[in-house]
Short mmCIF file of C-alpha atoms in Angstrom, two decimals:
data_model
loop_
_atom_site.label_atom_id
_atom_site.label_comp_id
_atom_site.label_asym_id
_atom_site.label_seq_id
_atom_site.Cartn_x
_atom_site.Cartn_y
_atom_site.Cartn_z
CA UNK A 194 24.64 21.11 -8.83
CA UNK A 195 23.01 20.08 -5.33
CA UNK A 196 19.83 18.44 -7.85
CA UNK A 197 22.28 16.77 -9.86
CA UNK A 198 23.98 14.63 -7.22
CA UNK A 199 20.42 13.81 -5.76
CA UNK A 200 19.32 12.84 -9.09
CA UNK A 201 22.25 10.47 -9.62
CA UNK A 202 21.78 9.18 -6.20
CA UNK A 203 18.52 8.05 -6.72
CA UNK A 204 19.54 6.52 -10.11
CA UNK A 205 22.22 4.74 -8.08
CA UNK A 206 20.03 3.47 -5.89
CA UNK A 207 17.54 2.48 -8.18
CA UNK A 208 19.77 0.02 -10.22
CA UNK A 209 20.87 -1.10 -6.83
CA UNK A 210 17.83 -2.22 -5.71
CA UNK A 211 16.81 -3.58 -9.32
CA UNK A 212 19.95 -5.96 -9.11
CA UNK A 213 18.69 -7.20 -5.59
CA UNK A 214 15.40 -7.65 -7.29
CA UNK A 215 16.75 -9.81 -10.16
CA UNK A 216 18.89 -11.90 -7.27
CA UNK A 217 15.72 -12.27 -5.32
CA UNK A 218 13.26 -13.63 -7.87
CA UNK A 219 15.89 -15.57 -9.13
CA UNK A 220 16.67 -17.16 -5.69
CA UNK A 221 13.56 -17.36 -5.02
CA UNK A 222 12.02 -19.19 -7.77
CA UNK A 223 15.09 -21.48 -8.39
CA UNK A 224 14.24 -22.83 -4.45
CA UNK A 225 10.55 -23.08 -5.12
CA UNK A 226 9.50 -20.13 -2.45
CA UNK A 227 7.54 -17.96 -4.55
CA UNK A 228 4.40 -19.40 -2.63
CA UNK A 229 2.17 -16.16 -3.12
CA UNK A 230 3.19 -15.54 -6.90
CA UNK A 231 2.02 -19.48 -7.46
CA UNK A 232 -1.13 -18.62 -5.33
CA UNK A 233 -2.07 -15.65 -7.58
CA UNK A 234 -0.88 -17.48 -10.97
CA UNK A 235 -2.57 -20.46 -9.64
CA UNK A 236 -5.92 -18.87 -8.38
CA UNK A 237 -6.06 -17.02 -11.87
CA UNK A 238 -5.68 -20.16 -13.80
CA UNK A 239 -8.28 -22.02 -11.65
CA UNK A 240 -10.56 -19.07 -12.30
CA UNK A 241 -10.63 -19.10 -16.58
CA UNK A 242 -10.96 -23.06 -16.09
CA UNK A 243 -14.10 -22.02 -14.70
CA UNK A 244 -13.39 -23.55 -10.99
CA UNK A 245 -13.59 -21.62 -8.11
CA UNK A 246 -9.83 -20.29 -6.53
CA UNK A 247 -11.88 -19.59 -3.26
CA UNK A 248 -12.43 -23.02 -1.62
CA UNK A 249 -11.07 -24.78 1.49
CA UNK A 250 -9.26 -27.42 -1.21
CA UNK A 251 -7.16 -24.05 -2.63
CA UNK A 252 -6.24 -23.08 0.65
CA UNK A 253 -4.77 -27.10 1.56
CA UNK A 254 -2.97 -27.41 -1.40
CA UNK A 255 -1.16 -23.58 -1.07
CA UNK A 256 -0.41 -23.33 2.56
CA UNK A 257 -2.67 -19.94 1.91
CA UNK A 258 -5.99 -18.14 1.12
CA UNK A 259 -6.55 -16.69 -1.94
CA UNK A 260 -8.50 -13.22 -0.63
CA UNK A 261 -8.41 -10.83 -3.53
CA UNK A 262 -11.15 -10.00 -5.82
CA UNK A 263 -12.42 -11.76 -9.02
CA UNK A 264 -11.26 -8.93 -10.55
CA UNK A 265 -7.83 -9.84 -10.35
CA UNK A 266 -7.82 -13.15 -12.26
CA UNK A 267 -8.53 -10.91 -14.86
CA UNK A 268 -6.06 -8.20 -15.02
CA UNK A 269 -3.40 -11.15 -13.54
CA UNK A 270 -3.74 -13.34 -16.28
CA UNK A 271 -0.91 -11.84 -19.22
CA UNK A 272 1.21 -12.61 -16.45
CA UNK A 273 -0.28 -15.81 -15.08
CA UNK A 274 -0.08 -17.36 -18.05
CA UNK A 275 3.48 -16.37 -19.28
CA UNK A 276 6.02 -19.30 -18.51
CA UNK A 277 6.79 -20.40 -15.23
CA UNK A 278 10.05 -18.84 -15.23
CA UNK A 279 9.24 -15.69 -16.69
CA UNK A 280 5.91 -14.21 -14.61
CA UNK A 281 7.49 -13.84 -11.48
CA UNK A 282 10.72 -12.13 -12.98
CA UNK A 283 7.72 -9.77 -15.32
CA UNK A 284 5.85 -9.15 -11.77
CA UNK A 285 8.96 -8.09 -9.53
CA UNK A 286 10.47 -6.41 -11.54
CA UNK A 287 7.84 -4.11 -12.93
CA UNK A 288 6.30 -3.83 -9.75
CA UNK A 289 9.55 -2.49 -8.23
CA UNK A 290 10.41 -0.12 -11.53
CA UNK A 291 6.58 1.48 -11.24
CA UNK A 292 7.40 1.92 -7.85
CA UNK A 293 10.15 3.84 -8.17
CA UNK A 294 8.36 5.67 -10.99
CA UNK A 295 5.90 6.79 -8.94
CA UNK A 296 8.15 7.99 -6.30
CA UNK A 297 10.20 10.07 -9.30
CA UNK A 298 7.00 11.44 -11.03
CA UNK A 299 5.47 12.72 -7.58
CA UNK A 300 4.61 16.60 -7.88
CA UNK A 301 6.81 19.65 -7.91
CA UNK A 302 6.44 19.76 -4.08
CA UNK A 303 8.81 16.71 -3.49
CA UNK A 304 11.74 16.95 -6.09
CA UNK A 305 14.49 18.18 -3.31
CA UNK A 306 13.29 14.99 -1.18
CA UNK A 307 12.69 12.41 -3.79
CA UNK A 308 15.90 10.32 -3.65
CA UNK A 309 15.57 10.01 0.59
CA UNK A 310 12.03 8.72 0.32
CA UNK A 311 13.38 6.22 -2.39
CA UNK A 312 15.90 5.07 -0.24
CA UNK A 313 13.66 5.14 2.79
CA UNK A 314 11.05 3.01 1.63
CA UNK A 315 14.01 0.61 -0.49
CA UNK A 316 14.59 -1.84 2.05
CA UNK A 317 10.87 -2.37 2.43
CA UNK A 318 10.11 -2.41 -0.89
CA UNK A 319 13.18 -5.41 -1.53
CA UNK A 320 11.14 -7.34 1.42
CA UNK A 321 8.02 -7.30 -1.05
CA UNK A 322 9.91 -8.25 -3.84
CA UNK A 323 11.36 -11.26 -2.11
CA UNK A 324 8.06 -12.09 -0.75
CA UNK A 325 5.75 -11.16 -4.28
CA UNK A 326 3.79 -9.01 -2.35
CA UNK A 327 0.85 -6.88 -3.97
CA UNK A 328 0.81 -4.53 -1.41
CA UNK A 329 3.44 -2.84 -3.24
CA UNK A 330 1.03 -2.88 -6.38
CA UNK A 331 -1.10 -0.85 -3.78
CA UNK A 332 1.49 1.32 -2.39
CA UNK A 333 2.36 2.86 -5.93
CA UNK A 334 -1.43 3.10 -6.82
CA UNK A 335 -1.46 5.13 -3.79
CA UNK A 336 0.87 7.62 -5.19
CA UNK A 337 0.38 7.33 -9.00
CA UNK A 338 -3.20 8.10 -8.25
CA UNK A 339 -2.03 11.32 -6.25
CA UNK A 340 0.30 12.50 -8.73
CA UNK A 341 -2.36 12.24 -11.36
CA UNK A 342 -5.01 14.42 -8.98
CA UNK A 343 -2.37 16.78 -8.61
CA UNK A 344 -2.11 17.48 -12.67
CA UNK A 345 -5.97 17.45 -13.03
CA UNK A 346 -5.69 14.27 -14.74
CA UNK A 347 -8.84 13.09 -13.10
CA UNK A 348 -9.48 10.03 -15.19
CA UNK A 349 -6.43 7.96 -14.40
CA UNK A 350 -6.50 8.65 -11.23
CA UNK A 351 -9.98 7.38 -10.34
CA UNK A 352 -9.47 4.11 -12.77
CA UNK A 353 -5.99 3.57 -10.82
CA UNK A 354 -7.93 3.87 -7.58
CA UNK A 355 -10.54 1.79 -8.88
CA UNK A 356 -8.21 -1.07 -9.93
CA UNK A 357 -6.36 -1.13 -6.40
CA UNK A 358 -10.00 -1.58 -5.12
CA UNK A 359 -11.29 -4.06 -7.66
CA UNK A 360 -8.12 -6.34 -6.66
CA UNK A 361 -7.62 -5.63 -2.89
CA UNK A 362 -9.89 -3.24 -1.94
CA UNK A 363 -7.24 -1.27 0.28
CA UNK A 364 -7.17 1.53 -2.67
CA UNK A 365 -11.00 1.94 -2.15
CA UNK A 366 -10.60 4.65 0.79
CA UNK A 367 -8.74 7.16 -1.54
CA UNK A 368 -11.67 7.70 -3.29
CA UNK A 369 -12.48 10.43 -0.45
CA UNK A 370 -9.61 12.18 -2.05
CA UNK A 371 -11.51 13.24 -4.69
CA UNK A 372 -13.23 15.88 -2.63
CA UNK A 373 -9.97 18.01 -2.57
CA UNK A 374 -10.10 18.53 -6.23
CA UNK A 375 -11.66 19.81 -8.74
CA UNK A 376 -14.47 18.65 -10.72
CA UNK A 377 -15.18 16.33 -8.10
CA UNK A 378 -18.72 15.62 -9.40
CA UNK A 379 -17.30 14.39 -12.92
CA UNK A 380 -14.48 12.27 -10.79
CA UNK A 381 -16.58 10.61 -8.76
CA UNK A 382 -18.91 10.09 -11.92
CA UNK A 383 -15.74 8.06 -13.47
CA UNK A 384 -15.66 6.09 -10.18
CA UNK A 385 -19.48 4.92 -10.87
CA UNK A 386 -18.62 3.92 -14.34
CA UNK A 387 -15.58 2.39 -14.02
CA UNK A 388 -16.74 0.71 -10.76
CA UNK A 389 -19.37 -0.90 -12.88
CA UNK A 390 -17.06 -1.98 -15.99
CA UNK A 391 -15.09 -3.30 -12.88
CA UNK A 392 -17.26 -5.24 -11.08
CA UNK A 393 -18.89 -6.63 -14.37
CA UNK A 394 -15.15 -7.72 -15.97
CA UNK A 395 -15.19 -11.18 -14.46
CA UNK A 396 -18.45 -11.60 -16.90
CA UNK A 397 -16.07 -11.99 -19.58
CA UNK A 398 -14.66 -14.95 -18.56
CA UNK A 399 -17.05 -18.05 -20.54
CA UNK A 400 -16.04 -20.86 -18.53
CA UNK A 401 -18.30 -19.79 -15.65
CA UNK A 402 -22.43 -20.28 -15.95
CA UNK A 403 -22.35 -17.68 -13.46
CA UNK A 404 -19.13 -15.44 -13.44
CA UNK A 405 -20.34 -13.05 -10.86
CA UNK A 406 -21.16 -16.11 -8.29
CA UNK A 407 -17.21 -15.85 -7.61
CA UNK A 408 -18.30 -12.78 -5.61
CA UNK A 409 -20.23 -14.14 -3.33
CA UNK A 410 -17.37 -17.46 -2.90
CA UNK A 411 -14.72 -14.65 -2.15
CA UNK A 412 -17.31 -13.48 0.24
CA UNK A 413 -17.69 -16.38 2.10
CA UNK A 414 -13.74 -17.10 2.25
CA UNK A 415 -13.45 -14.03 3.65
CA UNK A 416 -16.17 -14.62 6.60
CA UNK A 417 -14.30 -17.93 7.41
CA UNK A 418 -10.69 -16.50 7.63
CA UNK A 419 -9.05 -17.43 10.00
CA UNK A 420 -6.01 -17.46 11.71
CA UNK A 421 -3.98 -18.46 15.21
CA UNK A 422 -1.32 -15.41 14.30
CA UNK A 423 -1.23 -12.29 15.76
CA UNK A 424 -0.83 -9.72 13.03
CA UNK A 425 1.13 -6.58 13.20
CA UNK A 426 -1.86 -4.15 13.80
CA UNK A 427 -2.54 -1.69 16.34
CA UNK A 428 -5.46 -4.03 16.99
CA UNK A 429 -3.26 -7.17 17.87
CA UNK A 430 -0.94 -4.64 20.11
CA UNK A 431 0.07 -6.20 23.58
CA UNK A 432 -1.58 -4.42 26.15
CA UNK A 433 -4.75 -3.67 23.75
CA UNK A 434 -5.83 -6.78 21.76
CA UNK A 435 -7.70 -8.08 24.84
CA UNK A 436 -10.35 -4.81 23.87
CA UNK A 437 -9.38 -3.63 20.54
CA UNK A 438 -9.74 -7.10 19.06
CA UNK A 439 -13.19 -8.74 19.74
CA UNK A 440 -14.87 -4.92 18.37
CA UNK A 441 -12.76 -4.53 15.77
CA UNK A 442 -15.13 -3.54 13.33
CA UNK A 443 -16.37 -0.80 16.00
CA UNK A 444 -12.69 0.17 16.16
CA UNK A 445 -12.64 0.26 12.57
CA UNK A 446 -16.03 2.47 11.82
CA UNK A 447 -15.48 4.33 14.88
CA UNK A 448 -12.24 5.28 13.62
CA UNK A 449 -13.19 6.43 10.05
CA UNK A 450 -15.59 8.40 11.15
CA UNK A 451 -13.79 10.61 13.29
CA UNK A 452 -11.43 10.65 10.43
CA UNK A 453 -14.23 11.56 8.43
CA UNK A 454 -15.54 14.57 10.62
CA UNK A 455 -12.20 15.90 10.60
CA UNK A 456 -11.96 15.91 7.30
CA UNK A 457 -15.15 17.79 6.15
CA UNK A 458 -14.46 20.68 9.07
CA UNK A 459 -11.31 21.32 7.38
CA UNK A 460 -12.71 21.85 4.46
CA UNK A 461 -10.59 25.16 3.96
CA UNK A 462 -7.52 23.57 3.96
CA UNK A 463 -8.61 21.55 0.88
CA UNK A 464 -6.38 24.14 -1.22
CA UNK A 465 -3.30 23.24 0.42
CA UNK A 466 -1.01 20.61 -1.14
CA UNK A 467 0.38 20.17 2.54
CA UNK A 468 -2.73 19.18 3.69
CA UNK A 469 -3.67 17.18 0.82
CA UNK A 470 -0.25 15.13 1.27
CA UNK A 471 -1.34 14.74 5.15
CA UNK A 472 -4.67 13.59 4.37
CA UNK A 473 -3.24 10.89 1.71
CA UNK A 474 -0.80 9.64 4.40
CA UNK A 475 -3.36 9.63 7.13
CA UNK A 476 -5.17 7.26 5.01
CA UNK A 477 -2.93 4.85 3.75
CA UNK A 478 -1.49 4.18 7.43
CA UNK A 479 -5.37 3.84 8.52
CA UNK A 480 -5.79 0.95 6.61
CA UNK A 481 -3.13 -0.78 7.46
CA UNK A 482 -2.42 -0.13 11.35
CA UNK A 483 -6.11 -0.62 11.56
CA UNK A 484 -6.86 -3.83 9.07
CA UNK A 485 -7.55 -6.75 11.08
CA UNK A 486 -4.53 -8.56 8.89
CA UNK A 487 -1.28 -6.55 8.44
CA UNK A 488 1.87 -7.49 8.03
CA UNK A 489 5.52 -6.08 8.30
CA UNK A 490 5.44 -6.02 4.73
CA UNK A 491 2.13 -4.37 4.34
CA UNK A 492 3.63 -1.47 6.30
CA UNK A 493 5.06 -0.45 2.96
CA UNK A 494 1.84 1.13 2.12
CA UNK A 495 1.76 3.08 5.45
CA UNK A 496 5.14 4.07 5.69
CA UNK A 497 5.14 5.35 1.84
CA UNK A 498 2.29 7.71 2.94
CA UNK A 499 4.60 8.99 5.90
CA UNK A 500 7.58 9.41 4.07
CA UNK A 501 5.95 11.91 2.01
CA UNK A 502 4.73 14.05 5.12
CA UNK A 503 7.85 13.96 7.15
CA UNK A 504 10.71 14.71 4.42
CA UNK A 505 8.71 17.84 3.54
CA UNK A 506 7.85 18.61 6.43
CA UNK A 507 10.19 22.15 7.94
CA UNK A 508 11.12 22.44 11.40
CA UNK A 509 11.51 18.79 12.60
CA UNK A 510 12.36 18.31 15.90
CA UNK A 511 14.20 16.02 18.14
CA UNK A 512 11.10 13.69 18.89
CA UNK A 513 10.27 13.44 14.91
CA UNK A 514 14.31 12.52 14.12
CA UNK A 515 13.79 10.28 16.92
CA UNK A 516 10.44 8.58 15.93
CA UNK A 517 12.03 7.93 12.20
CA UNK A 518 15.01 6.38 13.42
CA UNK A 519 13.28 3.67 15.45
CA UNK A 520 11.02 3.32 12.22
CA UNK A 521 14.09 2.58 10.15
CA UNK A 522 15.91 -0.07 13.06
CA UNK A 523 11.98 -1.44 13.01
CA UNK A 524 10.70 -1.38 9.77
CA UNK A 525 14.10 -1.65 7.62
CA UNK A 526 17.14 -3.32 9.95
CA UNK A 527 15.12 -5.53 11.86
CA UNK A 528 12.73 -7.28 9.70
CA UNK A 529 15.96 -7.77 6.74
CA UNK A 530 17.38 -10.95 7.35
CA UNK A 531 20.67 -10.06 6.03
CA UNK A 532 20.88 -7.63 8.63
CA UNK A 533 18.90 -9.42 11.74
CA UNK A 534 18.13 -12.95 12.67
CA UNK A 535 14.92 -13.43 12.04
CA UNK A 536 14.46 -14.95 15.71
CA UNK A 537 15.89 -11.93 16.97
CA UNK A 538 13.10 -9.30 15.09
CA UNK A 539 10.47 -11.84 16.12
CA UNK A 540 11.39 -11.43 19.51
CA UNK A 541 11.40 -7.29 19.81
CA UNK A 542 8.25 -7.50 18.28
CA UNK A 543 6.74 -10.15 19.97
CA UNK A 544 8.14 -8.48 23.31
CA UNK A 545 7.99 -4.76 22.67
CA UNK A 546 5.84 -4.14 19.81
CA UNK A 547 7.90 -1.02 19.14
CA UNK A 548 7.20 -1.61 15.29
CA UNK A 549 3.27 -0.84 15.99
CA UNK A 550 3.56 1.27 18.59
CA UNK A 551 6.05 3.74 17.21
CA UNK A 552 4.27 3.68 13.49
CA UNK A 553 0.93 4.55 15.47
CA UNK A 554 2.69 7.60 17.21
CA UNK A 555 3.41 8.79 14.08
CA UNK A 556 0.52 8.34 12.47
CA UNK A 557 -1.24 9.92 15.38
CA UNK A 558 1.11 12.86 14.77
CA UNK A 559 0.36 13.23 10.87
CA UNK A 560 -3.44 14.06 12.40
CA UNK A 561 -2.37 16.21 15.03
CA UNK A 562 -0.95 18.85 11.86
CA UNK A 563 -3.44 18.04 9.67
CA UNK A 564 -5.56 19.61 12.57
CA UNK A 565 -3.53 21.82 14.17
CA UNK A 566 -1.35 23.61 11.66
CA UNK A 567 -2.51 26.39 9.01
CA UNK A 568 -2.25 25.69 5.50
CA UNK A 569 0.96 26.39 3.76
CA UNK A 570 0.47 29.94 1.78
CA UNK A 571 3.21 29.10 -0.99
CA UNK A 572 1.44 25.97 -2.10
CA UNK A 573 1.11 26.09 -5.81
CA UNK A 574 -2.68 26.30 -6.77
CA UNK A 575 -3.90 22.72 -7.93
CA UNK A 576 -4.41 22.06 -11.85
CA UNK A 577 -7.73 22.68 -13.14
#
């Protein structure tokens, strides 16, 4: 009975959110603001003209860079080229179903917790919508890909990982998953393949003399980018940016290779589901607390990856039930502007940073049991 009512409530949910969804896109394309879907339709149509998306006359015209691979003006285009009415409903909307696909198709492990990550993550998730984010693209790569591990479906996980990496490059770090699994050698064999096909797909564009030049432009875009903001990163954090900022590609390698280290000496908690799930959500918060560009949107990726940990996790304590509750006033009151004037979120961040701060606690947490804590003896063995 007590799965039933969780199962409707996560239905009910889901058709909540998928109503605010259609309201969204619709509001948002009938006032014109669906700046970053036009950018991506935009940049993809540039690209199979055979002119370059990554130029200083792009960025003029869109208020914006376009940053993401060539890649993506290839898998984009079904939906670039649909009407200009239609795409943006066709991208919301299935970004936001998959997403809550891949919440409901997550392994055995999280069925009892399933509907309160769903409505964890919901109000974060509506922010992307509104905004046409792809991070949430990358959020439910994140976790289809881990699902699909999990069965021993080794395949679509690696060209799901590869995609997210081919288009935004985020995706690219849970490649180091594939050590927890079996048949490793054949996975990361896929990931050579497919990385290939990948990187060669812009080739099949014939407008270009030289498709794979675009590389090198999206290269050079990225060296020049540059901007006056202060990003929501641990490495923009008052009291911090003054070091963390100028080295932040030391902060960044330094970082992953501790990260690394840990990960190979404990190598005999590989077995352990709990483990696994802490090692997934230790990476997808390190690449966004740590990216020299986040935003409060791009937390959905992070805070996806902590969800998982800290609704199965037994035993939570009064500094865990407080930590989520000042990621829910931060993450899903504050930045809602239904719920908060924007001036008013801008100005507890801008003051307190407790959006960073307490995220980076957490995170900081996930690694202390992933290090700490002995693997979980009832974890199901994984799929062969």
């Amino acid at each position: 009975m007590e799965e039933v009512k969780k199962a409707k409530l996560f239905r009910i949910f889901f058709w909540v959110g998928f109503a605010v969804a259609i309201a969204a896109t619709l509001l948002e394309v009938a006032r014109g603001r669906n700046a970053n879907y036009i950018v991506y339709s935009d940049a993809t149509k540039l690209f199979w003209e055979g002119i370059n998306p990554y130029t200083m006359d792009f960025v003029e015209q869109h208020g914006r860079y376009f940053l993401y691979l060539p890649a993506f003006c290839c898998l984009f285009a079904p939906i670039a080229f649909m009407p200009w009415w239609l795409g943006p409903f066709v991208y919301n909307l299935g970004n936001y179903t998959l997403f809550y696909f891949s919440i409901k198709t997550l392994p055995e492990k999280f069925n009892n917790v399933k509907p309160w990550i769903f409505i964890f993550l919901l109000p974060i998730v509506l922010q992307s919508v509104f905004c046409y984010q792809y991070n949430l693209v990358v959020c439910y790569i994140f976790l289809f890909a881990f699902t699909l591990l999990e069965k021993g479906m080794g395949f679509w996980a690696v060209l799901l990982i590869l995609i997210s990496t081919f288009t935004k490059v985020y995706g690219g770090i849970q490649l180091g998953m594939l050590f927890l699994y079996p048949n490793k050698w054949k996975n990361f064999g896929y990931a050579i393949i497919i990385g290939i096909i990948l990187f060669l797909l812009p080739m099949i564009n014939p407008n270009f003399d030289n498709p794979l030049a675009t590389y090198g432009y999206m290269m050079d875009m990225n060296s020049t980018h540059q901007s006056a903001v202060d990003y929501i990163g641990i490495l923009y954090a008052q009291g911090l940016k003054s070091f963390l900022l100028p080295n932040f590609r030391i902060v960044q390698l330094t970082v992953l290779g501790i990260l690394c280290c840990i990960f190979f000496i404990k190598y005999r908690q590989w077995c352990d589901i709990t483990f696994r799930t802490q090692c997934l959500a230790i990476m997808m918060g390190y690449v966004i607390l740590f990216s020299d560009s986040p935003e409060t949107h791009t937390y959905i990726i992070a805070l996806a990856g902590y969800s998982l940990v800290f609704f199965t996790r037994k035993n939570k304590n009064k500094i865990d039930w407080i930590l989520f509750g000042l990621l829910v006033i931060n993450f899903d009151i504050l930045p809602t502007d239904l719920l908060c004037p924007p001036k008013i979120h801008e100005f507890i961040h801008q003051t307190f940073w407790l959006d960073v701060y307490t995220f980076t606690i957490c995170w900081f947490l996930i690694l202390r049991w992933a290090i700490k804590e002995d693997s979980d003896n009832t974890a199901k063995p994984i799929v062969k």
